[in-house]
Amino acid sequence: MPDSKPNKGNKAVNIVIVLCVVFAYAVIQHFMESSPGSLGLAQWFNSKNIMAEHHQKLIAKVERDPHFKNLDQERFVKEMERIITMNHKRDLGGWVAYKSFTPNVKGQFVSTNDFGMRSKLSLRAMAEKARANKSNGIKNIILLGGSVAFGYGATGDEQSIAAVLNQHLDSERYEVFNLAQGGFTSFMDLFSLSSIAWHLEPDIVILLEGYADSYHLAYESKGGQLAWGLWSGKEEEAEERFAFDFQYHNLEAICKLAAPPDRRVILALQPLSGFANDSAVEKEEIEKIYGYYPKIRKLFQSVAQKNDAEFLDLSTLFENESGANINFFDKAHLTDTGQEKVAKALAQSVAALQDPPVDPFQLRQQALSDILN
C-alpha cells in the first residue's frame, strides 16, 4: 500500500500557502483602505487604468492641436498630469474640492501658486498687489470658474484666458487675477468667492462656467459630488429641478456677495464643442449636454437680470465661423485661438461696464481712518 503521508504533507503545505496569500491580501487591503487619503486595492488598479487612459487621450489632444506643433509635447503632457494628479497623490478619476490642482508647480507650460491657482504669485502676494492696485486707482478683476477659466489647453501661462484678458485691457486701469480651479462648479466658485476672493479687493467679478454644472445633469456623477449625488437617480424630474435650483442659488449668491452696484459681476456662459458651432472635436462625448444648455443659458440670463449683473453668452461665440475645430482643445477646453477669442469678448464686456457710484474700498479706508484717528 502506497505511503499517504507525502500527499497529506503536500495538502497541508498547499493549505498553508493559500491561507498565507489570503491573509497577506487582507492585510494589504486593510492597510490601503485604512491609510488616510489612500485607495482600496481594487480602486488602485482601476486608478492605474484611468490614468493610462487619460494619458493616451491627452497625447491625442496635443497631437491634434496645431498650436503644439513646434513645442515639447511630452513635457507638456507630464506637466498637465502633474497638476491634475496632485503630484500622483490622487487618481485622475477622483474629485478633490476647493484645491483641485497641484500647488507650487513651476513648469515650462504651467505655473501654479500655493493654492493651485494659475499664477506665479502666492495668494498673499496676489492680495498685497490687489491692495496696492486699489490705492493706485487700478481695478481688480477676479476670474472664477473651472479648468476652462484656469486655461487648461493653453500652450503656456501667457496664452491662458486671464493672461490674454490682461493684455487686452489697459494695464493702468485693470489687473486680472485668476482664481479658477479644475473641476470647479458654481458651488465651488461661491466658496472661492466668499473665502478667498475678498482678500483681493475685487471691483469686477467674472464667472466663466456652464460645462461642469451641465455635465452632472446630463451624465451620471462618478465622484459623489455635493448636491449632484444627493438624489438616487430614480426621480429624474425632481433631480433635474433640484440641480437647476441649486445652480440658480449658487449664481444668485455670487451676484449678491459681489454686491452690485458697488462691484460689477459678469456671468459668462462658456462655449462647447459642437453646440452652436461646427466643431466636431469630441462632440460625441457631450451631446447629451446640448439639450440642457439652452436651459442653462436662460438660467444665467435670469440670474443676471434679477441681480443687476451682466450676462455674456459665449456659447454662440463661434457660431458664424467655418472650421470651429481650431478653437477647441477637447470637448470643452479651448486652444490658444479659442482662449484669445474668449478673452477678447470678455475685455469688450469689461470695457462696457459703468463704474459703480461708490467705491467700497475707499469707504472702508475712510471709516478705519476715522476710527483710528
Coordinates of C-alpha atoms in Angstrom, one line a residue, residues 14-330:
N14 CA -0.9 24.0 0.0
I15 CA -3.5 24.9 2.6
V16 CA -0.8 27.0 4.5
I17 CA 0.2 28.7 1.2
V18 CA -3.5 29.6 0.4
L19 CA -4.1 30.9 3.9
C20 CA -0.9 33.0 3.8
V21 CA -2.0 34.5 0.4
V22 CA -5.5 35.3 1.8
F23 CA -4.0 36.8 5.0
A24 CA -1.5 38.9 3.0
Y25 CA -4.3 40.2 0.7
A26 CA -6.4 41.0 3.8
V27 CA -3.5 42.9 5.4
I28 CA -2.7 44.8 2.3
Q29 CA -6.4 45.6 1.7
H30 CA -6.8 46.8 5.3
F31 CA -3.7 48.9 5.2
M32 CA -4.6 50.6 1.9
E33 CA -8.2 51.3 3.0
S34 CA -7.3 52.5 6.5
S35 CA -4.4 54.8 5.4
P36 CA -5.6 58.4 5.1
G37 CA -6.2 59.5 1.6
S38 CA -5.4 56.1 0.1
L39 CA -7.3 53.9 -2.2
G40 CA -8.6 50.3 -1.8
L41 CA -6.7 47.7 -3.8
A42 CA -9.4 47.4 -6.5
Q43 CA -9.6 51.2 -6.7
W44 CA -5.8 51.3 -7.0
F45 CA -5.8 49.0 -10.0
N46 CA -8.8 51.0 -11.5
S47 CA -6.9 54.2 -10.9
K48 CA -3.9 52.9 -12.9
N49 CA -6.3 52.1 -15.8
I50 CA -7.9 55.5 -15.6
M51 CA -4.5 57.3 -15.6
A52 CA -3.3 55.3 -18.5
E53 CA -6.4 56.1 -20.5
H54 CA -6.2 59.7 -19.6
H55 CA -2.6 59.8 -20.7
Q56 CA -3.4 58.4 -24.1
K57 CA -6.3 60.9 -24.5
L58 CA -4.1 63.8 -23.5
I59 CA -1.4 62.8 -26.0
A60 CA -4.1 62.6 -28.7
K61 CA -5.4 66.1 -27.9
V62 CA -1.9 67.6 -28.0
E63 CA -1.1 65.9 -31.3
R64 CA -4.4 67.1 -32.8
D65 CA -3.9 70.7 -31.7
P66 CA -1.7 72.6 -34.3
H67 CA -0.7 75.1 -31.6
F68 CA 1.6 72.4 -30.1
K69 CA 3.3 71.5 -33.4
N70 CA 6.7 73.0 -32.5
L71 CA 6.5 72.5 -28.8
D72 CA 7.8 69.8 -26.4
Q73 CA 4.6 67.8 -26.4
E74 CA 5.9 65.1 -24.0
R75 CA 6.9 67.7 -21.4
F76 CA 3.5 69.5 -21.7
V77 CA 1.7 66.2 -21.0
K78 CA 3.9 65.5 -18.0
E79 CA 3.2 69.0 -16.6
M80 CA -0.5 68.7 -17.1
E81 CA -0.7 65.3 -15.4
R82 CA 1.4 66.7 -12.6
I83 CA -1.1 69.5 -11.8
I84 CA -4.1 67.2 -12.2
T85 CA -2.9 64.3 -10.0
M86 CA -1.7 66.3 -7.0
N87 CA 1.9 65.0 -7.8
H88 CA 0.4 61.5 -8.0
K89 CA -1.3 61.7 -4.6
R90 CA -4.7 61.0 -6.2
D91 CA -6.0 59.3 -9.2
L92 CA -7.3 61.1 -12.3
G93 CA -10.8 59.8 -11.7
G94 CA -11.2 61.3 -8.2
W95 CA -12.7 64.6 -7.2
V96 CA -10.9 67.0 -4.8
A97 CA -12.9 70.1 -3.9
Y98 CA -11.6 73.6 -3.5
K99 CA -7.9 72.9 -4.1
S100 CA -8.1 70.9 -7.2
F101 CA -4.8 71.5 -9.0
T102 CA -1.3 70.7 -7.6
P103 CA 0.1 73.8 -5.9
N104 CA 3.6 75.3 -6.4
V105 CA 4.2 73.9 -9.9
K106 CA 6.9 75.8 -11.8
G107 CA 6.8 74.3 -15.2
Q108 CA 7.7 75.4 -18.7
F109 CA 4.0 75.4 -19.7
V110 CA 2.1 76.0 -16.5
S111 CA 2.7 77.7 -13.1
T112 CA 0.6 77.3 -10.0
N113 CA 0.9 79.1 -6.7
D114 CA 0.5 77.9 -3.1
F115 CA -3.3 77.4 -3.6
G116 CA -3.0 75.7 -7.0
M117 CA -4.1 78.8 -8.9
R118 CA -2.5 79.7 -12.3
S119 CA -0.2 82.4 -11.0
K120 CA 3.4 83.0 -10.3
L121 CA 2.4 85.0 -7.3
S122 CA 1.5 83.4 -3.9
L123 CA -2.0 84.1 -2.7
R124 CA -0.6 86.5 -0.1
A125 CA 1.4 88.3 -2.8
M126 CA -1.7 88.5 -5.0
A127 CA -3.6 90.1 -2.1
E128 CA -0.9 92.6 -1.5
K129 CA -0.7 93.5 -5.2
A130 CA -4.5 93.9 -5.3
R131 CA -4.5 96.2 -2.3
A132 CA -1.8 98.3 -3.9
N133 CA -3.8 98.4 -7.1
K134 CA -6.8 99.9 -5.2
S135 CA -4.5 102.6 -3.7
N136 CA -3.3 103.4 -7.3
G137 CA -6.7 103.5 -8.9
I138 CA -6.3 100.2 -10.7
K139 CA -9.4 98.0 -10.8
N140 CA -9.0 94.4 -9.7
I141 CA -10.8 91.8 -11.8
I142 CA -11.4 88.3 -10.3
L143 CA -11.9 85.4 -12.7
L144 CA -13.8 82.4 -11.3
G145 CA -14.6 79.1 -12.9
G146 CA -13.3 75.6 -13.6
S147 CA -10.5 74.3 -15.8
V148 CA -11.6 76.3 -18.8
A149 CA -11.2 79.5 -16.9
F150 CA -7.9 78.2 -15.5
G151 CA -6.7 78.0 -19.0
Y152 CA -6.3 74.2 -19.4
G153 CA -5.4 73.6 -23.0
A154 CA -3.3 76.7 -23.5
T155 CA 0.3 76.2 -24.6
G156 CA 1.5 78.4 -21.7
D157 CA 0.5 80.8 -18.9
E158 CA 0.6 83.8 -21.2
Q159 CA -1.8 82.2 -23.6
S160 CA -4.5 81.5 -20.9
I161 CA -7.7 83.4 -20.8
A162 CA -6.8 85.5 -17.8
A163 CA -3.4 86.5 -19.2
V164 CA -4.8 87.4 -22.6
L165 CA -7.6 89.4 -21.0
N166 CA -4.9 91.3 -19.1
Q167 CA -3.2 92.0 -22.4
H168 CA -6.4 93.4 -24.0
L169 CA -7.2 95.7 -21.0
D170 CA -5.4 98.9 -20.1
S171 CA -2.8 97.9 -17.5
E172 CA -3.1 101.3 -15.9
R173 CA -6.8 100.7 -15.2
Y174 CA -7.2 96.9 -14.7
E175 CA -5.5 93.8 -13.5
V176 CA -6.9 90.3 -13.7
F177 CA -6.4 87.6 -11.0
N178 CA -7.2 84.0 -12.0
L179 CA -8.8 82.1 -9.1
A180 CA -10.2 79.3 -11.3
Q181 CA -9.6 75.7 -10.5
G182 CA -10.0 72.4 -12.3
G183 CA -13.4 70.7 -11.8
F184 CA -15.0 73.7 -10.0
T185 CA -18.8 74.0 -10.3
S186 CA -20.9 77.1 -9.4
F187 CA -20.9 75.8 -5.8
M188 CA -17.2 75.8 -5.5
D189 CA -17.0 79.2 -7.2
L190 CA -19.2 80.5 -4.5
F191 CA -16.9 79.1 -1.9
S192 CA -13.9 80.6 -3.6
L193 CA -15.5 84.0 -3.8
S194 CA -16.7 84.0 -0.2
S195 CA -13.5 82.7 1.4
I196 CA -10.6 83.8 -0.9
A197 CA -11.6 86.4 -3.4
W198 CA -12.4 89.1 -0.9
H199 CA -8.7 89.3 0.0
L200 CA -8.1 90.6 -3.5
E201 CA -10.4 93.6 -3.2
P202 CA -12.4 92.9 -6.4
D203 CA -14.0 95.6 -8.4
I204 CA -15.2 93.2 -11.1
V205 CA -16.1 89.5 -10.7
I206 CA -16.2 87.4 -13.9
L207 CA -17.7 83.9 -13.6
L208 CA -16.9 81.7 -16.6
E209 CA -19.0 78.5 -16.2
G210 CA -21.5 76.2 -17.8
Y211 CA -19.9 72.9 -18.6
A212 CA -19.3 71.5 -15.1
D213 CA -22.8 72.0 -13.8
S214 CA -24.3 70.8 -17.1
Y215 CA -22.3 67.7 -17.1
H216 CA -23.8 66.4 -13.9
L217 CA -27.3 67.0 -15.3
A218 CA -26.6 65.0 -18.4
Y219 CA -24.3 62.3 -17.2
E220 CA -24.2 60.1 -14.1
S221 CA -22.0 61.6 -11.4
K222 CA -19.0 59.3 -10.7
G223 CA -17.4 61.3 -7.9
G224 CA -20.3 61.6 -5.4
Q225 CA -20.1 65.4 -5.7
L226 CA -22.1 67.5 -3.3
A227 CA -25.6 68.2 -4.5
W228 CA -25.4 66.0 -7.6
G229 CA -25.0 62.9 -5.5
L230 CA -27.9 63.7 -3.2
W231 CA -30.5 62.0 -5.4
S232 CA -30.9 58.4 -6.1
G233 CA -31.4 58.8 -9.8
K234 CA -34.9 57.3 -9.8
E235 CA -36.6 60.6 -9.6
E236 CA -35.1 62.2 -12.7
E237 CA -37.6 65.1 -12.9
A238 CA -37.1 66.0 -9.3
E239 CA -33.3 65.7 -9.6
E240 CA -33.3 68.0 -12.7
R241 CA -35.3 70.6 -10.9
F242 CA -33.2 70.4 -7.8
A243 CA -30.0 70.7 -9.8
F244 CA -31.2 73.8 -11.7
D245 CA -32.5 75.3 -8.4
F246 CA -29.1 74.5 -6.7
Q247 CA -27.2 76.2 -9.6
Y248 CA -29.6 79.2 -9.6
H249 CA -29.0 79.8 -5.9
N250 CA -25.2 79.5 -6.3
L251 CA -25.1 82.1 -9.1
E252 CA -27.5 84.3 -7.3
A253 CA -25.4 84.1 -4.1
I254 CA -22.3 85.0 -6.1
C255 CA -24.1 88.1 -7.5
K256 CA -25.3 89.2 -4.1
L257 CA -21.9 88.7 -2.4
A258 CA -20.3 90.8 -5.1
A259 CA -22.9 93.4 -4.1
P260 CA -23.8 95.4 -7.2
P261 CA -23.7 98.4 -7.7
D262 CA -20.6 98.6 -5.5
R263 CA -18.9 96.0 -7.7
R264 CA -19.8 94.6 -11.1
V265 CA -20.5 91.0 -12.0
I266 CA -20.3 89.3 -15.4
L267 CA -21.9 85.8 -15.7
A268 CA -20.3 84.3 -18.8
L269 CA -21.6 81.0 -20.3
Q270 CA -18.7 79.1 -21.9
P271 CA -18.7 77.7 -25.4
L272 CA -18.9 73.9 -26.0
S273 CA -17.6 71.9 -29.0
G274 CA -20.5 71.3 -31.4
F275 CA -23.0 73.5 -29.6
A276 CA -23.9 76.5 -31.8
N277 CA -20.8 75.8 -33.9
D278 CA -19.5 73.3 -36.4
S279 CA -16.7 71.9 -34.2
A280 CA -16.5 68.1 -34.2
V281 CA -13.9 67.8 -31.5
E282 CA -15.1 65.2 -29.1
K283 CA -18.7 66.3 -29.6
E284 CA -19.9 62.7 -29.3
E285 CA -18.8 62.8 -25.6
I286 CA -21.1 65.7 -24.6
E287 CA -24.1 65.5 -27.0
K288 CA -26.4 64.9 -24.0
I289 CA -25.5 68.3 -22.6
Y290 CA -26.8 70.1 -25.7
G291 CA -30.4 69.5 -24.6
Y292 CA -29.7 71.2 -21.2
Y293 CA -27.6 74.1 -22.4
P294 CA -30.4 76.3 -23.7
K295 CA -31.9 76.0 -20.2
I296 CA -28.6 76.8 -18.6
R297 CA -28.4 79.9 -20.8
K298 CA -31.9 81.0 -19.6
L299 CA -30.8 80.4 -16.0
F300 CA -27.7 82.6 -16.5
Q301 CA -29.8 85.3 -18.1
S302 CA -32.4 85.2 -15.4
V303 CA -30.0 85.4 -12.5
A304 CA -28.1 88.3 -14.2
Q305 CA -31.2 90.2 -15.0
K306 CA -32.6 89.9 -11.5
N307 CA -29.4 90.8 -9.7
D308 CA -28.1 93.7 -11.7
A309 CA -25.3 91.6 -13.3
E310 CA -24.1 91.4 -16.9
F311 CA -24.8 88.2 -18.9
L312 CA -22.3 87.3 -21.7
D313 CA -23.3 84.4 -23.9
L314 CA -20.1 82.9 -25.1
S315 CA -21.8 79.7 -26.2
T316 CA -22.5 81.3 -29.5
L317 CA -19.1 82.9 -29.9
F318 CA -18.0 80.6 -32.8
E319 CA -21.4 80.0 -34.5
N320 CA -20.6 82.1 -37.6
E321 CA -17.1 80.5 -38.1
S322 CA -16.3 77.9 -40.6
G323 CA -13.9 75.4 -39.1
A324 CA -14.5 76.0 -35.4
N325 CA -12.3 73.0 -34.5
I326 CA -9.4 75.3 -34.3
N327 CA -10.9 76.8 -31.1
F328 CA -11.3 73.5 -29.1
F329 CA -8.5 71.6 -27.4
D330 CA -11.2 69.0 -26.5

